Amino acid sequence: MDARALSAFVDAHWARSVLPRLCEYIRIPNRSPAFDPRWQEEGHMDRAVALAEAWCREQRLAGLELEVMRLPGRTPLLLAEVPAQGAGSGQTALLYGHLDKQPEMTGWREDLGPWEPVLEGDRLYGRGGADDGYAVFASLTALCALQAQGVAHPRCLVLIECCEESGSYDLPAYIDALAERIGTPRLVICLDSGCGNYEQLWLTSSLRGAIGGDLTVRVLREGVHSGDAGGIVPSSFRILRALLSRLEDERDGAIRPRFLHVPIPERELENARHAAGILGRSVYERFPLAPGVTPAADDPLELILNRTWRPALEITGAGGLPAVDAAGNVLRPVTSARISLRLPPGIDAAATVARLRELLCSDPPQGAAVRFEPGMVADGWHAPAPAAWLRRSLERTSREFFGREPAYMGEGGTIPFMAMLGERFPDAQFVITGVLGPQANAHGPNEFLHLPTARRLSACVAGVLADLAAEATN
């Protein structure tokens, strides 16, 4: 493989073919089903899938077979299959991404918006470009680059789902339906993760799990005058606050129950130390902290471990609270909080729901009516150690296309598909990576795709696929 020629091909393909279609994709408000109950009627998801399908069909890939699967009542799934070329015909690589998007979120810059692509230097702004619409384009671009040089590659299945941001609850049904076709992949490549910087290849060594849900406290059948009832009727907000303190220490954010913690493996401690040495203060400086706000700890190593191997709570929404400018002097009947609890790898999320409900709902203060209704429930994942051939490949491709050695680090987010595949294919090797680096702000305002990183990552994928084919002949 001629690395310079491959890099030049990838750059040209992104400029000529990928970037214009990615801009079209950003314009489609295809929110994930959890955020758009009318997604089927509105048709935005179908538009996004049709756009990706049409682009895939335009690619000159020998033997490409493309299918849009639609199981009844489920989001669609795009599957591209490219047969092996040359050596390594007995190997299968599974490449993964998703097309569904997070909702708009407020706070976008005045000159930006979630559904309007804006190219500013190396950044393509807009919802879904980096998380994770680019994945299907990067995957097939990598294969096009290999075939342009006649370089051998394994059989590749590119699987693009439309439910990831809702917890991938449709995906198991598709994996079951495709079990015979998928077979036993030797390598899984996922392009839905993050990177510590834009200067080297970052490999995700672990992912946290998650439990989302709504915690609701009711004290009245209807609201009453706060001056009349205050001091007699308990506050639903105060009780909610007390219940959350069972879970989280409000002084420092530490999660209290021991059943939500796990020992941190030594390999991950070493990965975190190495990453902390590379990133330093940028571990927290990458975030748009308000003036005067300090991070949860001073030590970058502790911050990385907090983010990857320790549980964490965030309140992502609230109910029963009117907007400030509409608030009257009322003792409100109910307060709800939508919680997002991140779990360390190795914790059974489904089994933990019952313990969490018992923690939050048992013996409520002053007999308040309390309920917890779980939403997203997903396990975390811990990657197996890379095989010797894969570690060499990642080292080589990172140096060839980024100019620096690769780095390994856990990620704080959740990709439910990884835990699912890790259980089904325990002997597979995994390359989990992505473009979500400093200020990329997936799920928030001003999300952007760092284009040089996306191009270099496409080239790295090509290199790893070529090395898998070569490994099969050794």
Coordinates of C-alpha atoms in Angstrom, one line a residue:
M1 CA 0.0 0.0 0.0
D2 CA 1.3 3.4 -1.0
A3 CA 0.4 5.5 2.1
R4 CA 0.9 8.9 0.3
A5 CA -1.2 7.9 -2.7
L6 CA -3.9 6.5 -0.4
S7 CA -3.9 9.7 1.7
A8 CA -4.2 11.8 -1.5
F9 CA -7.1 9.7 -2.7
V10 CA -8.9 10.0 0.6
D11 CA -8.5 13.8 0.7
A12 CA -9.7 14.2 -2.9
H13 CA -12.7 11.8 -2.3
W14 CA -13.8 13.7 0.8
A15 CA -13.6 17.1 -1.0
R16 CA -15.3 15.9 -4.2
S17 CA -17.8 13.4 -3.0
V18 CA -18.2 13.1 0.8
L19 CA -18.4 16.8 1.9
P20 CA -21.3 17.9 -0.4
R21 CA -23.4 14.9 0.6
L22 CA -22.6 15.3 4.3
C23 CA -23.8 18.9 4.1
E24 CA -27.1 17.6 2.7
Y25 CA -27.3 15.0 5.5
I26 CA -26.9 17.8 8.2
R27 CA -29.9 19.6 6.8
I28 CA -32.2 16.6 7.6
P29 CA -33.7 16.9 11.2
N30 CA -33.8 13.1 11.7
R31 CA -34.0 13.0 15.4
S32 CA -33.7 9.6 17.1
P33 CA -37.0 8.0 18.0
A34 CA -36.6 8.8 21.7
F35 CA -36.8 12.5 20.8
D36 CA -39.3 12.3 17.9
P37 CA -42.2 9.9 18.5
R38 CA -43.6 10.8 15.0
W39 CA -40.4 9.9 13.2
Q40 CA -42.2 7.5 10.9
E41 CA -44.9 9.9 9.9
E42 CA -42.4 12.8 9.3
G43 CA -40.1 10.7 7.2
H44 CA -36.9 12.4 8.1
M45 CA -35.2 9.1 9.0
D46 CA -36.1 7.7 5.6
R47 CA -34.7 10.7 3.9
A48 CA -31.4 10.3 5.7
V49 CA -31.2 6.6 4.9
A50 CA -32.1 7.3 1.2
L51 CA -29.3 9.9 1.0
A52 CA -26.7 7.5 2.4
E53 CA -27.9 4.7 0.2
A54 CA -27.8 6.8 -2.9
W55 CA -24.2 7.9 -2.1
C56 CA -23.1 4.3 -1.5
R57 CA -24.5 3.2 -4.8
E58 CA -22.4 5.9 -6.6
Q59 CA -19.2 4.4 -5.2
R60 CA -17.2 2.2 -7.6
L61 CA -16.7 -0.7 -5.3
A62 CA -16.3 -4.1 -6.8
G63 CA -19.0 -6.5 -5.8
L64 CA -20.9 -4.0 -3.5
E65 CA -24.3 -5.2 -2.3
L66 CA -26.5 -2.7 -0.6
E67 CA -29.7 -3.3 1.3
V68 CA -32.0 -1.2 3.4
M69 CA -33.7 -3.5 5.9
R70 CA -37.0 -2.6 7.5
L71 CA -38.2 -4.9 10.2
P72 CA -41.8 -4.2 11.2
G73 CA -42.2 -1.3 13.7
R74 CA -38.5 -0.7 13.8
T75 CA -36.1 2.0 12.5
P76 CA -34.4 1.1 9.2
L77 CA -30.9 -0.3 8.9
L78 CA -28.5 0.2 6.0
L79 CA -26.2 -2.7 5.2
A80 CA -23.4 -2.5 2.7
E81 CA -21.5 -5.7 1.9
V82 CA -18.2 -5.6 0.0
P83 CA -16.6 -9.0 -0.8
A84 CA -12.9 -9.6 0.0
Q85 CA -10.3 -8.6 -2.6
G86 CA -7.1 -10.6 -2.9
A87 CA -5.6 -12.1 0.3
G88 CA -7.6 -12.5 3.4
S89 CA -10.8 -13.8 1.8
G90 CA -11.6 -15.9 4.8
Q91 CA -11.8 -12.9 7.2
T92 CA -14.8 -10.6 7.9
A93 CA -14.6 -7.0 9.2
L94 CA -17.7 -5.4 10.6
L95 CA -17.8 -1.6 10.4
Y96 CA -20.4 0.3 12.4
G97 CA -22.0 3.8 12.5
H98 CA -25.4 5.4 12.9
L99 CA -27.5 8.0 11.1
D100 CA -30.0 9.1 13.9
K101 CA -29.3 12.4 15.6
Q102 CA -29.7 14.1 19.0
P103 CA -32.3 16.9 19.2
E104 CA -31.4 20.5 18.4
M105 CA -30.4 21.8 21.9
T106 CA -30.3 25.5 22.7
G107 CA -27.3 27.8 22.8
W108 CA -26.1 27.6 19.2
R109 CA -24.0 30.5 18.0
E110 CA -26.0 33.2 16.3
D111 CA -24.5 32.4 12.9
L112 CA -24.9 28.6 13.3
G113 CA -27.8 26.2 13.7
P114 CA -28.4 22.5 14.0
W115 CA -29.9 21.9 10.6
E116 CA -27.7 24.2 8.5
P117 CA -24.2 23.1 7.5
V118 CA -21.6 25.8 7.9
L119 CA -18.0 25.2 6.8
E120 CA -15.5 27.3 8.8
G121 CA -11.9 26.5 8.3
D122 CA -11.4 22.8 9.1
R123 CA -14.8 22.6 10.9
L124 CA -18.1 21.5 9.5
Y125 CA -20.8 22.7 11.9
G126 CA -24.2 21.1 12.2
R127 CA -26.0 18.4 14.0
G128 CA -25.0 14.8 13.3
G129 CA -22.0 15.4 11.0
A130 CA -19.5 14.2 13.7
D131 CA -22.0 12.1 15.7
D132 CA -22.2 9.9 13.6
G133 CA -23.2 10.7 10.0
Y134 CA -19.7 10.7 8.7
A135 CA -19.1 7.0 9.5
V136 CA -20.8 5.5 6.5
F137 CA -18.9 7.9 4.2
A138 CA -15.6 7.2 5.9
S139 CA -16.0 3.5 5.8
L140 CA -16.7 3.2 2.1
T141 CA -14.1 5.8 1.3
A142 CA -11.5 3.6 3.0
L143 CA -12.5 0.7 0.8
C144 CA -12.5 2.8 -2.3
A145 CA -9.0 3.9 -1.5
L146 CA -7.8 0.3 -1.2
Q147 CA -9.5 -0.9 -4.4
A148 CA -8.0 2.1 -6.3
Q149 CA -4.6 0.7 -5.5
G150 CA -5.5 -2.9 -5.9
V151 CA -4.7 -3.6 -2.2
A152 CA -6.2 -6.7 -0.7
H153 CA -8.9 -6.3 2.0
P154 CA -11.2 -8.6 3.9
R155 CA -14.9 -9.1 3.4
C156 CA -16.5 -6.0 4.9
L157 CA -20.0 -5.5 6.3
V158 CA -20.8 -1.8 6.9
L159 CA -23.8 -1.7 9.3
I160 CA -25.5 1.7 9.8
E161 CA -28.3 1.8 12.3
C162 CA -30.9 4.5 13.1
C163 CA -31.6 4.1 16.8
E164 CA -28.3 4.5 18.5
E165 CA -29.1 7.8 20.3
S166 CA -32.2 6.1 21.7
G167 CA -30.2 3.1 23.1
S168 CA -30.0 0.9 20.0
Y169 CA -33.1 -1.0 21.1
D170 CA -33.9 -2.0 17.5
L171 CA -30.4 -3.3 16.8
P172 CA -30.6 -6.8 18.5
A173 CA -33.5 -7.8 16.3
Y174 CA -31.4 -6.9 13.2
I175 CA -28.3 -8.7 14.5
D176 CA -30.5 -11.8 15.0
A177 CA -32.0 -11.5 11.5
L178 CA -28.5 -11.0 10.0
A179 CA -26.7 -13.6 12.2
E180 CA -25.9 -16.1 9.3
R181 CA -24.9 -13.3 7.0
I182 CA -22.6 -11.6 9.5
G183 CA -21.0 -14.8 10.5
T184 CA -18.0 -14.4 13.0
P185 CA -16.2 -11.2 12.3
R186 CA -12.5 -11.1 13.1
L187 CA -12.5 -7.3 13.4
V188 CA -15.1 -4.8 14.5
I189 CA -14.5 -1.1 13.6
C190 CA -16.7 1.5 15.3
L191 CA -16.4 5.2 14.3
D192 CA -18.8 6.6 16.9
S193 CA -16.3 7.5 19.7
G194 CA -14.1 10.3 20.7
C195 CA -10.5 11.5 20.5
G196 CA -8.4 13.3 23.1
N197 CA -7.0 15.7 20.5
Y198 CA -6.9 16.0 16.7
E199 CA -3.2 15.2 16.4
Q200 CA -3.1 11.4 16.6
L201 CA -5.2 8.3 16.4
W202 CA -7.2 7.6 19.6
L203 CA -8.5 4.2 20.4
T204 CA -11.3 3.7 22.9
S205 CA -10.4 1.0 25.4
S206 CA -13.7 1.2 27.4
L207 CA -17.1 2.7 27.4
R208 CA -19.4 3.4 30.3
G209 CA -22.9 2.1 30.6
A210 CA -26.0 4.2 31.4
I211 CA -29.3 4.2 33.1
G212 CA -31.7 7.0 32.2
G213 CA -35.1 7.6 33.7
D214 CA -37.5 9.9 35.4
L215 CA -37.7 10.4 39.1
T216 CA -41.0 12.0 40.2
V217 CA -42.1 13.3 43.6
R218 CA -45.8 14.2 44.2
V219 CA -47.1 15.9 47.4
L220 CA -50.5 17.4 46.3
R221 CA -53.3 16.7 43.9
E222 CA -53.0 20.3 42.7
G223 CA -50.9 23.4 43.3
V224 CA -51.8 25.7 46.2
H225 CA -50.8 29.2 47.5
S226 CA -47.2 28.9 48.7
G227 CA -47.7 31.4 51.5
D228 CA -50.8 29.5 52.7
A229 CA -49.2 26.0 52.5
G230 CA -45.5 26.7 53.0
G231 CA -44.4 25.2 56.3
I232 CA -47.3 22.8 56.3
V233 CA -47.1 20.9 53.0
P234 CA -43.7 19.5 52.2
S235 CA -41.9 20.7 49.1
S236 CA -41.7 18.2 46.3
F237 CA -38.5 19.9 45.2
R238 CA -36.9 19.5 48.6
I239 CA -37.9 15.8 48.8
L240 CA -36.5 15.2 45.3
R241 CA -33.3 16.9 46.4
A242 CA -33.1 14.6 49.4
L243 CA -33.7 11.5 47.3
L244 CA -30.9 12.5 44.9
S245 CA -28.5 12.9 47.8
R246 CA -28.9 9.2 48.5
L247 CA -27.3 8.6 45.1
E248 CA -24.9 11.5 44.8
D249 CA -22.8 13.6 47.3
E250 CA -23.9 17.1 46.4
R251 CA -20.6 18.5 47.6
D252 CA -18.4 16.9 45.0
G253 CA -20.6 14.8 42.8
A254 CA -19.2 11.5 44.1
I255 CA -21.7 8.6 43.7
R256 CA -22.4 7.1 47.1
P257 CA -23.6 3.5 46.7
R258 CA -20.8 1.0 46.4
F259 CA -22.8 -1.3 44.1
L260 CA -22.2 1.4 41.4
H261 CA -18.4 1.2 41.5
V262 CA -15.9 -1.4 40.2
P263 CA -12.2 -1.9 40.6
I264 CA -10.2 -0.2 37.8
P265 CA -8.1 -2.7 35.8
E266 CA -4.4 -2.0 35.8
R267 CA -4.3 -1.8 32.0
E268 CA -6.8 1.0 32.0
L269 CA -4.9 2.8 34.8
E270 CA -1.8 2.7 32.6
N271 CA -3.8 3.9 29.5
A272 CA -5.2 6.8 31.6
R273 CA -1.8 7.8 32.9
H274 CA -0.4 7.9 29.3
A275 CA -3.4 9.9 28.1
A276 CA -3.1 12.3 31.1
G277 CA 0.5 12.9 30.1
I278 CA -0.5 13.8 26.6
L279 CA -3.5 15.9 27.4
G280 CA -2.6 17.7 30.6
R281 CA -4.9 20.5 31.4
S282 CA -6.7 20.2 28.1
V283 CA -8.7 17.3 29.8
Y284 CA -10.9 20.1 31.2
E285 CA -9.9 23.1 29.2
R286 CA -11.6 21.6 26.2
F287 CA -15.0 22.3 27.8
P288 CA -16.6 25.8 27.7
L289 CA -16.4 26.4 31.5
A290 CA -18.1 29.6 32.7
P291 CA -15.7 32.2 34.2
G292 CA -14.5 31.1 37.6
V293 CA -15.7 27.5 37.4
T294 CA -13.0 24.9 38.3
P295 CA -13.0 21.2 37.3
A296 CA -14.0 18.4 39.7
A297 CA -10.3 17.7 40.4
D298 CA -6.9 19.2 39.7
D299 CA -5.2 16.0 38.6
P300 CA -5.8 15.2 34.9
L301 CA -5.4 11.5 35.7
E302 CA -8.2 11.6 38.3
L303 CA -10.4 13.5 35.8
I304 CA -9.9 10.9 33.1
L305 CA -10.8 8.1 35.6
N306 CA -13.8 10.1 36.8
R307 CA -15.0 10.3 33.2
T308 CA -14.3 6.7 32.2
W309 CA -14.3 4.2 35.1
R310 CA -16.4 5.9 37.8
P311 CA -20.1 6.5 37.9
A312 CA -21.5 10.0 37.4
L313 CA -24.9 11.6 37.6
E314 CA -26.4 14.4 35.6
I315 CA -29.9 15.9 35.6
T316 CA -30.8 16.4 32.0
G317 CA -34.3 17.6 32.3
A318 CA -37.0 18.6 34.7
G319 CA -40.8 18.6 35.0
G320 CA -43.3 20.4 37.1
L321 CA -41.2 23.6 37.1
P322 CA -42.7 26.5 35.1
A323 CA -40.3 28.8 33.3
V324 CA -39.0 31.6 35.5
D325 CA -41.0 34.3 33.8
A326 CA -44.2 32.3 34.3
A327 CA -43.7 31.2 37.9
G328 CA -46.3 32.2 40.4
N329 CA -46.3 32.0 44.2
V330 CA -47.5 28.4 44.2
L331 CA -46.4 25.4 46.2
R332 CA -46.3 23.0 43.2
P333 CA -47.8 19.5 43.4
V334 CA -45.1 17.6 41.7
T335 CA -41.4 17.8 40.6
S336 CA -39.7 15.4 38.2
A337 CA -36.1 15.1 37.2
R338 CA -34.7 13.1 34.2
I339 CA -31.6 11.5 35.4
S340 CA -28.7 10.2 33.4
L341 CA -26.5 7.9 35.5
R342 CA -23.3 6.7 33.8
L343 CA -22.1 3.3 34.9
P344 CA -18.5 1.8 34.9
P345 CA -17.9 -1.1 32.5
G346 CA -18.7 -4.4 34.0
I347 CA -21.9 -3.4 35.8
D348 CA -25.1 -5.1 34.7
A349 CA -27.3 -2.1 33.9
A350 CA -30.6 -4.1 33.7
A351 CA -30.0 -5.7 37.1
T352 CA -29.0 -2.4 38.6
V353 CA -32.3 -0.7 37.8
A354 CA -34.1 -2.6 40.6
R355 CA -31.5 -1.6 43.1
L356 CA -31.6 2.0 41.9
R357 CA -35.4 2.1 42.2
E358 CA -35.2 0.7 45.7
L359 CA -32.6 3.3 46.7
L360 CA -34.6 6.2 45.3
C361 CA -38.2 5.2 46.1
S362 CA -38.1 3.3 49.5
D363 CA -39.1 5.1 52.7
P364 CA -39.8 8.5 51.0
P365 CA -39.6 11.6 53.3
Q366 CA -42.9 12.5 54.8
G367 CA -44.7 9.8 52.8
A368 CA -44.4 11.6 49.5
A369 CA -45.5 9.6 46.4
V370 CA -42.3 8.7 44.6
R371 CA -41.8 6.7 41.4
F372 CA -38.9 6.0 39.2
E373 CA -39.5 5.1 35.5
P374 CA -36.4 3.9 33.7
G375 CA -35.7 4.8 30.1
M376 CA -32.4 4.0 28.4
V377 CA -30.6 1.0 30.0
A378 CA -27.3 0.0 28.5
D379 CA -24.2 -1.9 29.6
G380 CA -20.7 -0.5 29.4
W381 CA -17.9 -2.4 27.7
H382 CA -14.2 -3.1 28.2
A383 CA -12.2 -3.9 25.0
P384 CA -10.0 -6.9 24.9
A385 CA -6.3 -6.2 24.6
P386 CA -5.3 -5.6 21.0
A387 CA -3.6 -8.6 19.3
A388 CA 0.0 -8.1 18.3
W389 CA -0.9 -7.6 14.6
L390 CA -3.5 -5.0 15.4
R391 CA -1.3 -3.1 17.8
R392 CA 1.4 -2.9 15.1
S393 CA -1.2 -1.8 12.6
L394 CA -2.6 0.9 14.7
E395 CA 1.0 2.2 15.5
R396 CA 1.9 2.2 11.9
T397 CA -1.3 3.8 10.5
S398 CA -1.3 6.5 13.2
R399 CA 2.2 7.5 12.4
E400 CA 1.7 7.4 8.6
F401 CA -1.5 9.4 8.5
F402 CA -1.4 11.5 11.7
G403 CA 2.4 11.8 12.2
R404 CA 2.2 10.6 15.8
E405 CA 1.9 7.4 17.8
P406 CA -1.7 6.3 18.8
A407 CA -3.1 6.7 22.3
Y408 CA -5.6 4.6 24.2
M409 CA -8.2 5.9 26.6
G410 CA -11.7 5.0 27.9
E411 CA -14.7 7.1 27.0
G412 CA -17.4 8.4 29.2
G413 CA -20.2 7.8 26.8
T414 CA -22.2 4.7 25.9
I415 CA -22.3 2.8 22.6
P416 CA -24.8 -0.1 23.4
F417 CA -23.8 -2.0 20.2
M418 CA -20.2 -2.6 21.6
A419 CA -21.4 -4.5 24.7
M420 CA -23.8 -6.5 22.5
L421 CA -21.0 -7.4 20.0
G422 CA -18.5 -8.1 22.7
E423 CA -20.8 -10.7 24.2
R424 CA -21.7 -12.3 20.8
F425 CA -18.1 -12.3 19.4
P426 CA -15.8 -12.8 22.3
D427 CA -12.8 -13.6 20.0
A428 CA -13.1 -10.5 17.8
Q429 CA -10.7 -7.6 17.8
F430 CA -12.1 -4.1 18.2
V431 CA -11.0 -0.7 16.8
I432 CA -13.3 1.9 18.5
T433 CA -12.4 5.4 17.5
G434 CA -14.0 8.6 16.3
V435 CA -13.7 12.3 15.7
L436 CA -15.4 13.8 18.8
G437 CA -12.4 15.8 20.1
P438 CA -12.0 19.2 21.9
Q439 CA -15.1 21.5 21.5
A440 CA -16.7 19.1 19.0
N441 CA -19.7 19.2 21.4
A442 CA -21.8 16.2 20.2
H443 CA -25.3 16.4 21.8
G444 CA -24.8 20.1 22.6
P445 CA -24.9 23.3 20.6
N446 CA -22.3 24.1 17.9
E447 CA -21.4 20.5 17.1
F448 CA -18.8 20.2 14.5
L449 CA -16.8 17.6 12.5
H450 CA -13.1 18.2 12.3
L451 CA -12.5 17.5 8.7
P452 CA -8.7 16.7 8.7
T453 CA -9.3 14.2 11.5
A454 CA -12.2 12.5 9.6
R455 CA -10.0 12.2 6.5
R456 CA -7.0 10.8 8.4
L457 CA -9.3 8.4 10.2
S458 CA -10.6 7.2 6.9
A459 CA -7.1 6.5 5.8
C460 CA -6.3 4.7 9.1
V461 CA -9.3 2.4 8.6
A462 CA -8.1 1.5 5.2
G463 CA -4.6 0.7 6.6
V464 CA -6.1 -1.5 9.3
L465 CA -8.3 -3.4 6.8
A466 CA -5.3 -4.0 4.6
D467 CA -3.3 -5.3 7.5
L468 CA -6.1 -7.7 8.5
A469 CA -6.0 -9.1 5.0
A470 CA -2.2 -9.4 5.1
E471 CA -2.4 -11.1 8.6
A472 CA -4.6 -13.8 7.2
T473 CA -1.9 -14.9 4.8
N474 CA 0.8 -15.2 7.5

